[in-house]
Amino acid sequence: MPKLKSNRGASKRFRATGNGGFKCRSANRSHGFTSKSTKRKRHARAGLHVRDEDLGRIEQMMPFA
């Protein structure tokens, strides 16, 4: 049986939470801030929780998280 490996791209983008979920960074946070409102930038600062529909796929990609 081969080694079980985590998907390296997923491990850089998602962090496991204490109750079995995952959190990730908000989108649109790399450049082009002059055209975005202050409220939009402020709300994007907070992380997001991964939706229930996507949890199974992320758990498969990150078996040790």
XYZ file of C-alpha atoms in Angstrom:
65
model
C 0.000 0.000 0.000
C 1.509 3.369 -0.967
C 1.969 6.223 1.437
C -1.002 8.467 2.102
C -0.060 12.017 1.185
C -1.771 15.347 1.688
C -2.475 17.542 -1.309
C 0.139 20.272 -0.968
C -1.990 22.960 -2.611
C -4.878 22.265 -0.265
C -2.650 22.239 2.805
C -1.433 25.741 1.937
C -4.973 27.072 1.441
C -6.962 25.470 4.260
C -6.536 25.125 8.025
C -8.406 22.664 10.215
C -10.550 24.055 13.022
C -11.072 22.475 16.416
C -14.561 21.145 15.710
C -13.712 19.265 12.507
C -14.251 22.016 9.962
C -11.860 23.987 7.791
C -11.239 27.666 7.303
C -9.728 29.495 4.352
C -8.803 32.975 3.200
C -11.280 35.254 1.456
C -10.930 35.837 -2.270
C -9.922 39.142 -3.931
C -7.192 39.966 -1.417
C -4.043 40.198 -3.541
C -4.162 43.378 -5.630
C -6.401 46.077 -7.098
C -7.435 47.581 -3.781
C -8.006 51.080 -5.131
C -11.156 49.982 -6.956
C -12.595 48.157 -3.935
C -14.560 49.807 -1.172
C -13.229 49.977 2.368
C -16.122 47.842 3.599
C -15.380 45.162 1.014
C -11.709 45.061 1.987
C -12.519 45.010 5.704
C -14.926 42.092 5.383
C -12.471 40.178 3.197
C -9.874 40.413 5.965
C -11.782 37.874 8.028
C -11.378 34.232 7.103
C -14.160 32.067 5.751
C -15.419 28.697 6.870
C -15.569 26.028 4.192
C -19.109 25.083 3.204
C -20.523 21.690 4.109
C -20.772 20.725 0.428
C -16.992 21.034 0.036
C -15.888 19.460 3.320
C -15.726 15.916 1.962
C -13.385 16.853 -0.870
C -11.058 18.783 1.422
C -11.009 15.968 3.964
C -9.930 13.605 1.179
C -7.156 15.968 0.126
C -5.960 16.469 3.710
C -6.221 13.117 5.518
C -3.988 14.152 8.441
C -5.622 17.511 9.238
